[in-house]
XYZ file of C-alpha atoms in Angstrom:
570
model
C 100.000 95.998 140.840
C 98.969 94.375 143.953
C 100.238 96.347 147.939
C 103.363 95.507 148.506
C 106.321 95.538 151.680
C 108.913 95.294 149.706
C 110.260 99.025 148.920
C 109.829 102.423 149.418
C 111.740 106.065 148.704
C 112.184 108.627 150.741
C 109.889 109.120 152.893
C 107.970 109.642 149.671
C 108.038 113.324 148.089
C 104.749 114.223 146.489
C 101.524 112.657 146.177
C 99.015 113.943 143.826
C 95.403 114.071 144.336
C 93.047 114.146 141.373
C 89.419 114.835 142.049
C 86.158 115.718 140.795
C 86.146 118.962 140.453
C 82.791 120.101 141.911
C 83.433 120.775 145.045
C 80.899 122.586 147.559
C 82.209 125.438 149.951
C 81.917 123.881 153.333
C 82.737 121.398 155.571
C 81.067 118.363 154.605
C 78.668 116.554 157.025
C 78.165 112.654 156.428
C 75.080 113.361 154.112
C 76.980 115.949 152.073
C 79.924 114.018 151.055
C 78.167 111.266 148.691
C 77.559 115.173 146.716
C 80.657 117.187 147.324
C 83.066 114.498 145.996
C 81.675 111.605 143.742
C 84.292 108.818 143.060
C 83.914 107.126 140.236
C 86.826 104.984 140.461
C 89.329 106.235 142.439
C 93.241 104.857 141.631
C 96.749 105.269 143.157
C 99.869 105.320 140.675
C 103.717 106.192 141.814
C 106.191 104.721 143.399
C 106.617 103.354 146.933
C 104.544 105.888 149.015
C 101.637 105.395 147.513
C 101.573 101.779 148.240
C 103.261 101.354 152.242
C 103.916 103.028 155.424
C 107.075 102.532 158.054
C 104.599 100.132 160.891
C 103.421 97.758 157.869
C 99.558 99.132 158.591
C 97.797 101.424 156.903
C 98.819 103.856 154.535
C 96.576 107.123 154.101
C 95.402 105.919 151.313
C 93.447 103.429 153.691
C 93.088 105.833 155.696
C 91.061 108.097 153.350
C 89.029 105.465 152.348
C 87.645 104.863 155.792
C 87.105 108.747 156.066
C 83.319 109.917 156.108
C 83.918 111.525 152.756
C 85.424 109.155 151.193
C 83.937 105.808 153.182
C 83.956 102.380 151.195
C 86.152 104.155 148.662
C 89.052 102.551 147.599
C 91.704 103.193 145.118
C 92.947 100.355 142.606
C 96.862 100.432 143.129
C 99.025 100.448 140.186
C 102.157 101.635 141.823
C 105.754 100.004 140.896
C 108.332 100.942 143.935
C 111.307 101.780 141.753
C 109.359 103.558 139.027
C 110.404 106.792 137.708
C 108.315 110.311 136.916
C 108.173 108.981 132.570
C 107.346 105.100 133.960
C 104.499 106.098 136.057
C 103.491 108.266 133.235
C 103.797 105.893 129.940
C 103.304 102.749 132.429
C 100.531 103.742 134.714
C 98.483 106.093 133.689
C 97.534 104.758 130.627
C 95.733 101.692 133.148
C 93.444 104.042 134.364
C 89.510 103.269 134.404
C 87.670 105.123 132.161
C 84.992 106.124 135.260
C 88.597 107.409 137.182
C 88.214 110.338 138.799
C 89.929 110.711 141.825
C 94.349 109.143 141.435
C 96.847 109.663 143.703
C 100.917 109.510 142.636
C 103.851 109.774 144.562
C 106.444 110.407 141.594
C 109.833 111.574 142.298
C 111.645 110.174 144.854
C 113.799 107.788 142.249
C 114.528 110.185 139.775
C 116.442 112.128 142.176
C 118.130 110.062 143.662
C 117.619 109.771 147.040
C 117.797 106.062 148.397
C 121.803 107.592 147.420
C 121.342 109.882 149.163
C 120.038 107.777 152.051
C 123.342 106.309 151.852
C 125.232 108.589 151.525
C 124.307 110.508 154.565
C 122.290 108.045 156.801
C 122.945 104.263 155.860
C 126.928 104.104 154.241
C 125.911 100.444 152.750
C 129.249 99.497 152.181
C 131.474 101.798 154.278
C 134.297 104.042 151.768
C 132.308 102.532 149.072
C 129.350 104.525 150.178
C 129.010 108.167 148.344
C 129.337 111.590 149.481
C 126.668 112.999 151.227
C 127.495 116.490 149.291
C 127.917 115.367 146.739
C 124.299 113.252 146.088
C 123.178 116.752 147.584
C 124.381 118.906 145.335
C 123.524 116.637 142.264
C 119.448 116.014 143.825
C 119.699 120.456 143.610
C 121.018 120.551 139.880
C 118.806 117.272 138.971
C 115.289 119.756 140.562
C 116.700 122.613 138.836
C 117.121 121.704 135.298
C 114.853 122.055 132.410
C 114.490 117.889 132.317
C 113.424 117.993 135.178
C 110.567 120.423 134.888
C 109.818 118.764 131.166
C 109.268 115.742 132.747
C 106.603 116.804 135.443
C 104.771 118.276 132.926
C 104.527 115.209 131.139
C 103.261 113.611 134.157
C 100.869 116.394 134.607
C 99.833 116.922 131.370
C 98.949 112.979 130.743
C 96.494 112.466 134.089
C 94.966 115.536 133.505
C 93.956 114.760 129.933
C 92.981 111.025 130.574
C 90.786 112.721 133.937
C 89.919 115.379 131.890
C 86.000 113.909 130.677
C 85.631 113.929 134.881
C 86.447 117.494 135.343
C 89.330 115.788 137.360
C 91.036 118.641 139.250
C 94.937 117.376 141.355
C 95.883 117.888 144.376
C 99.705 117.562 144.876
C 100.753 116.738 148.266
C 104.551 117.801 149.451
C 106.354 115.883 151.825
C 107.140 116.165 155.695
C 111.158 117.013 156.863
C 112.098 114.091 158.628
C 113.811 115.282 161.684
C 114.130 118.070 164.603
C 117.556 119.234 163.191
C 117.834 121.724 166.723
C 118.129 119.058 169.399
C 121.436 117.726 170.642
C 120.876 114.401 171.672
C 121.179 112.890 167.811
C 124.471 114.341 167.976
C 125.984 110.923 168.521
C 123.230 108.347 167.364
C 123.941 106.542 163.852
C 121.677 104.351 161.990
C 124.086 102.942 159.369
C 125.222 99.915 158.523
C 128.983 99.659 158.619
C 130.696 102.097 160.841
C 134.577 100.375 160.252
C 137.769 102.880 159.584
C 136.064 105.680 161.719
C 133.311 105.796 158.712
C 130.672 105.894 161.182
C 127.570 108.221 159.680
C 126.336 110.702 162.576
C 123.053 112.135 162.805
C 123.809 115.645 163.477
C 122.392 118.681 162.785
C 124.917 119.487 160.145
C 122.996 116.178 158.503
C 119.950 116.574 159.425
C 119.671 120.379 158.989
C 120.879 119.273 154.957
C 118.409 116.328 155.086
C 115.775 118.691 155.814
C 116.756 121.253 153.660
C 116.595 118.500 150.982
C 113.302 117.935 151.528
C 111.625 121.418 151.523
C 113.794 122.246 148.093
C 111.798 119.901 146.341
C 108.539 120.184 147.450
C 109.410 123.903 146.917
C 110.416 123.318 142.895
C 107.001 120.788 142.776
C 105.098 124.533 144.038
C 106.852 125.850 141.333
C 106.333 123.714 138.526
C 102.951 122.935 138.919
C 101.790 126.567 139.228
C 103.765 127.305 136.110
C 101.723 124.509 134.421
C 98.246 125.815 136.305
C 98.903 128.787 134.894
C 99.639 127.568 130.811
C 96.453 126.055 131.853
C 94.259 128.764 133.081
C 94.265 132.324 131.658
C 92.501 133.629 134.604
C 93.680 134.749 138.044
C 91.686 132.633 139.908
C 94.079 130.015 141.910
C 91.114 128.203 142.880
C 89.923 127.306 139.767
C 93.816 125.724 138.908
C 93.137 121.758 138.108
C 95.830 120.987 139.843
C 95.784 122.057 144.009
C 99.158 122.071 146.133
C 99.036 120.628 149.777
C 101.412 120.745 152.371
C 101.331 118.024 155.231
C 105.102 119.534 156.508
C 104.108 121.760 159.819
C 101.271 118.416 161.350
C 104.347 116.748 161.695
C 105.942 119.578 164.045
C 107.326 117.753 167.131
C 106.993 114.772 165.750
C 110.077 114.973 163.713
C 113.476 112.244 164.541
C 115.228 113.617 167.516
C 112.507 115.379 168.510
C 112.720 117.528 171.686
C 112.058 114.927 175.004
C 113.232 111.406 172.620
C 115.622 109.502 173.243
C 117.854 108.956 170.828
C 116.087 109.924 167.401
C 112.765 108.450 168.739
C 112.824 105.439 167.486
C 109.749 103.153 168.873
C 108.289 105.923 170.753
C 104.404 106.838 170.182
C 104.832 111.145 169.229
C 107.765 109.958 166.836
C 105.636 109.955 163.694
C 108.304 108.049 161.395
C 109.411 104.756 161.227
C 113.117 104.240 162.060
C 116.005 101.720 163.140
C 113.088 100.508 165.349
C 112.849 97.143 163.225
C 116.664 96.890 162.892
C 116.477 95.962 166.876
C 114.885 92.763 166.183
C 115.889 89.166 165.402
C 114.198 87.478 162.994
C 113.706 84.399 162.589
C 114.048 83.645 159.174
C 117.448 84.312 156.655
C 117.506 88.272 156.729
C 118.950 88.680 153.218
C 117.372 85.948 151.449
C 115.903 88.034 148.897
C 118.785 89.535 148.038
C 120.439 89.273 144.476
C 124.141 88.412 143.046
C 126.700 91.083 143.806
C 127.890 90.144 140.404
C 124.038 90.951 139.049
C 122.436 93.388 141.047
C 121.503 96.598 139.669
C 122.641 99.057 141.592
C 121.641 102.240 139.160
C 117.501 101.010 139.828
C 115.340 102.189 141.665
C 114.720 102.452 145.559
C 114.485 98.401 145.654
C 117.133 97.578 143.464
C 119.246 99.907 144.451
C 119.004 98.252 148.198
C 118.836 95.277 147.530
C 122.461 95.546 145.748
C 124.466 97.911 148.292
C 123.539 95.089 150.792
C 124.576 92.664 148.851
C 127.904 93.783 148.041
C 128.029 95.389 151.675
C 127.443 90.887 152.993
C 130.274 90.656 150.723
C 132.725 94.034 152.112
C 132.049 92.656 156.290
C 130.800 90.546 158.584
C 126.790 89.799 158.899
C 126.895 91.385 162.788
C 128.606 94.525 161.430
C 125.268 95.663 159.518
C 123.167 96.167 161.752
C 123.713 98.809 165.042
C 122.543 96.576 167.732
C 124.175 93.870 166.413
C 120.537 91.379 166.413
C 119.710 89.975 162.622
C 117.118 92.279 160.895
C 115.544 91.876 157.336
C 115.193 93.585 154.252
C 111.871 95.500 154.875
C 112.373 97.173 158.405
C 115.776 98.302 156.477
C 112.933 99.394 153.111
C 110.263 101.011 155.643
C 113.385 102.835 157.349
C 111.926 107.185 157.234
C 108.361 106.165 156.224
C 105.924 107.740 158.423
C 104.070 104.638 160.427
C 100.013 104.797 160.534
C 99.931 107.884 162.835
C 101.596 109.903 160.545
C 99.717 108.319 156.831
C 96.349 109.876 159.527
C 98.129 113.537 159.292
C 98.701 113.551 155.879
C 94.980 112.060 155.281
C 93.572 114.638 157.250
C 96.054 117.170 155.634
C 94.352 115.900 152.174
C 90.410 115.751 153.443
C 90.539 119.543 154.630
C 91.739 120.761 151.077
C 89.405 118.886 149.801
C 86.028 119.971 151.873
C 87.470 123.858 151.415
C 86.467 125.061 154.384
C 83.966 127.594 155.177
C 84.851 130.642 153.981
C 86.688 133.267 156.103
C 84.117 134.931 158.012
C 83.271 136.963 161.582
C 86.805 138.280 162.300
C 87.726 141.025 163.424
C 91.469 140.894 161.233
C 93.775 143.843 162.513
C 96.611 143.271 160.179
C 100.234 144.604 159.146
C 101.942 143.849 156.072
C 105.575 143.851 157.133
C 108.129 143.727 154.267
C 109.572 145.736 151.173
C 108.682 146.924 147.425
C 106.582 144.052 147.138
C 104.656 144.940 150.584
C 104.054 147.973 149.565
C 103.034 147.554 146.175
C 105.799 148.292 143.663
C 104.814 148.367 140.360
C 101.171 147.727 140.654
C 98.479 150.465 138.828
C 96.945 151.608 141.714
C 100.152 150.912 143.694
C 98.563 149.187 146.932
C 99.803 145.718 145.597
C 98.135 143.080 146.920
C 96.291 144.896 149.897
C 92.856 146.720 148.200
C 92.382 143.611 146.594
C 92.919 141.554 150.406
C 91.248 143.877 152.082
C 87.812 144.261 149.929
C 88.225 140.723 149.973
C 88.203 139.737 153.564
C 86.024 142.709 154.924
C 82.708 141.553 153.211
C 82.484 138.863 156.261
C 84.646 140.528 158.205
C 86.183 143.835 160.159
C 89.144 144.929 158.856
C 91.910 147.525 159.280
C 95.299 147.512 158.394
C 97.771 149.690 160.491
C 101.627 150.599 159.054
C 103.585 153.679 159.035
C 103.148 153.924 155.422
C 100.537 154.057 152.799
C 96.993 156.551 153.187
C 94.379 154.349 155.404
C 92.390 152.156 154.353
C 95.598 150.502 152.916
C 98.613 151.216 155.726
C 101.722 148.948 155.695
C 105.022 148.670 156.567
C 106.458 147.990 152.954
C 109.752 150.093 152.591
C 111.187 149.437 148.996
C 114.810 148.886 149.435
C 114.867 147.850 152.219
C 117.054 144.215 153.846
C 115.648 142.103 156.925
C 117.613 143.973 159.413
C 116.043 146.986 158.338
C 112.811 146.267 158.704
C 113.155 144.984 162.078
C 114.657 148.043 163.334
C 111.197 149.784 161.982
C 108.786 147.550 163.013
C 108.771 148.178 166.813
C 106.224 151.201 166.534
C 103.176 149.315 163.506
C 103.309 146.285 166.253
C 102.596 148.454 169.268
C 99.424 148.412 167.961
C 99.117 145.225 168.229
C 97.911 143.830 165.237
C 96.706 139.719 165.135
C 98.112 139.306 162.179
C 100.855 139.730 160.172
C 101.913 139.291 156.975
C 105.555 138.850 156.178
C 106.919 138.833 153.106
C 111.083 140.250 153.213
C 114.489 138.747 152.420
C 114.173 139.890 148.200
C 116.854 142.692 148.888
C 118.940 140.433 151.294
C 119.943 138.011 148.353
C 119.479 140.720 145.371
C 122.391 142.308 147.125
C 124.267 139.279 148.299
C 123.797 140.504 151.599
C 125.847 137.390 153.735
C 122.746 135.540 151.867
C 123.689 132.139 154.089
C 122.611 133.941 157.444
C 119.370 135.291 155.887
C 116.958 133.050 156.946
C 118.223 132.883 160.183
C 118.064 136.719 159.937
C 114.340 136.088 159.496
C 113.691 134.036 161.902
C 114.606 136.731 163.975
C 112.702 139.431 162.543
C 109.672 137.110 163.512
C 110.778 136.560 167.315
C 111.149 140.110 167.460
C 107.508 140.246 166.027
C 106.222 137.971 168.710
C 107.833 139.744 171.792
C 105.683 142.718 171.307
C 102.471 141.379 169.797
C 102.511 137.443 171.260
C 99.342 136.813 170.013
C 99.817 137.508 166.768
C 99.404 135.209 163.774
C 102.392 135.634 161.361
C 101.888 134.248 158.297
C 104.912 134.022 156.038
C 105.589 134.264 152.505
C 107.499 131.830 150.418
C 109.573 134.848 148.557
C 108.965 135.781 144.967
C 111.502 134.176 142.705
C 113.254 136.431 140.266
C 114.192 136.293 137.430
C 117.409 139.096 137.850
C 120.565 136.630 136.612
C 122.161 134.513 138.939
C 119.370 134.956 141.627
C 116.910 132.535 141.291
C 118.608 129.329 142.909
C 119.906 131.556 145.331
C 115.870 132.271 146.711
C 115.177 128.558 146.355
C 117.574 127.996 148.788
C 115.902 130.579 151.086
C 112.613 129.339 150.746
C 113.674 125.773 151.745
C 115.898 126.844 155.053
C 112.911 129.805 155.736
C 110.653 126.555 156.176
C 112.781 124.598 158.411
C 112.759 127.970 160.353
C 109.077 128.727 160.631
C 108.946 124.701 162.081
C 110.807 125.745 164.239
C 109.146 128.300 166.209
C 105.643 126.400 165.580
C 107.093 123.725 168.208
C 107.571 126.567 170.990
C 103.682 126.854 170.721
C 104.090 130.312 168.217
C 101.214 130.879 165.322
C 103.408 131.122 162.813
C 102.163 129.769 159.592
C 104.458 129.165 155.955
C 102.100 130.057 152.719
C 103.072 129.232 149.283
C 102.226 132.301 146.786
C 101.537 130.900 143.418
C 103.749 133.262 141.290
C 106.411 131.906 139.082
C 108.667 134.388 136.381
C 105.746 134.285 133.717
C 104.016 136.883 136.652
C 107.043 139.086 137.284
C 107.219 142.559 135.690
C 110.425 143.604 136.296
C 112.134 139.866 137.114
C 111.235 140.745 141.133
C 107.629 142.634 141.365
C 104.354 141.269 139.926
C 102.424 141.905 137.338
C 98.810 143.236 138.533
C 97.673 140.096 138.247
C 100.564 138.717 140.544
C 99.665 140.292 143.583
C 96.047 139.191 142.637
C 97.231 135.579 143.310
C 99.580 137.333 146.216
C 96.267 138.657 148.235
C 94.036 135.391 147.281
C 97.581 133.190 148.763
C 97.438 134.686 152.337
C 93.444 134.560 152.022
C 94.155 130.513 151.943
C 97.441 131.292 155.239
C 94.413 133.234 156.923
C 92.241 130.356 156.619
C 94.243 127.866 157.717
C 95.192 129.962 160.421
C 91.691 129.708 161.436
C 91.339 126.046 161.260
C 93.592 126.340 164.146
C 92.115 128.020 166.369
C 95.043 130.467 165.853
C 92.819 134.391 165.011
C 91.280 135.599 168.399
C 90.435 139.648 168.196
C 92.938 141.623 168.653
C 93.969 143.136 171.294
C 92.813 146.621 173.150
C 95.346 149.613 173.156
């Protein structure tokens, strides 16, 4: 299918890159690229995020094609803006050429009803007939956690991998970036709604922005979890680098570049440092009829994907109210401008490209650093249930010290594997005792905490904020430290799983807020499913091993950012 500017998803949630597996270690030079990534054929599958951007210029695939490692390797576009995951699996994957060994896929936006969420929470296309924001968000969360959704995603991963198996393909799943700075005040009285009559205006309040960000982080979490389950079934060992599908998260690259960012006027529409497309195009008069593509309200498909839904809702909106009431400025607009909203601009697509290429290049092994590490948390940090009682700490120590100088600090354990992990403790308990260990001035702090807050139902809605306060406490004593914050491991104990998903989704925003303030705080994805737990909470030895590898990936990312300095002399 040719590229189209007709439709878009909610900034396109998930992108999968399937690429030749034999990637050499080390950042590539232009001379190495052809050897490291011998692309035979590259195809772009999925929904609108794989073939459209907010300013209508270049998407990340086009930018990747111009990268030194992918020079001249333009993709074969097969995407359909209205495609669901099942339709991508059944209609697009079979069209892959036999020598295809690099595929980009965007999938899931049409499945979880993101265009309906936009209508309900932002656009309000038909006023009182629009859907409930809270209900659509709840429905999306329920769908993500359903067995059917997991089965559908597993089908796409399985079918794609089977097509590419003869070419030793490896998949890179790229998550989405949240759209808003949810803490700033200037958007609380800003609206992008099409219809504001009868007191029904939709404003971008802190609460609305927080809810929409949480949705994005929740979706990313589910994709990572489902991918991890798939990998675990495909690869019996513990080496996560051998997994056929890798998850890539570009979210923190958008910090200070989101809607409603600090220093922006309103949403930041039209400003060069806002890297999503919002309502700027809605304010520009058009020379042609703006709704010439709309289908009649009596025949349009309100149950279709993004393109069908937008056209149908806007057709019904015209039927309901006057033309001028449809735009925030009262000026004409185009269907394309409405459909581009919330997509990254080229500058945002460039960030996504950078994250993807960095992961493909597999930068050099962490080497030459002096690491003074504080493992901080509760029983998982302590290594509860592991055969040697050290959990992830020994594997991490043994691996890092091959190429670095490594020491642990803390009041618990035995040297050299010291730590500050206290079984059964909640976040506030850990914060209360962290001071002495922090005064040892670690330059790296590994944080995995919050499990006991959730298991004991300890004011769980406020738990992410308590973790944020703990991070601030750490940095108040050791301001030079890099703080790696784990997405806490899931729990299979009755009634707990969804609480862990929600906690992790909200913590992602907590971390972003600190990065905007120039704090060296990073999120670390843990490749653990409930199948890696021995008692519904604590990992098996193999699970602890995977945790150590995830910490190493986090350290490498911090090093790539230039964040790791020498420990302060004490």
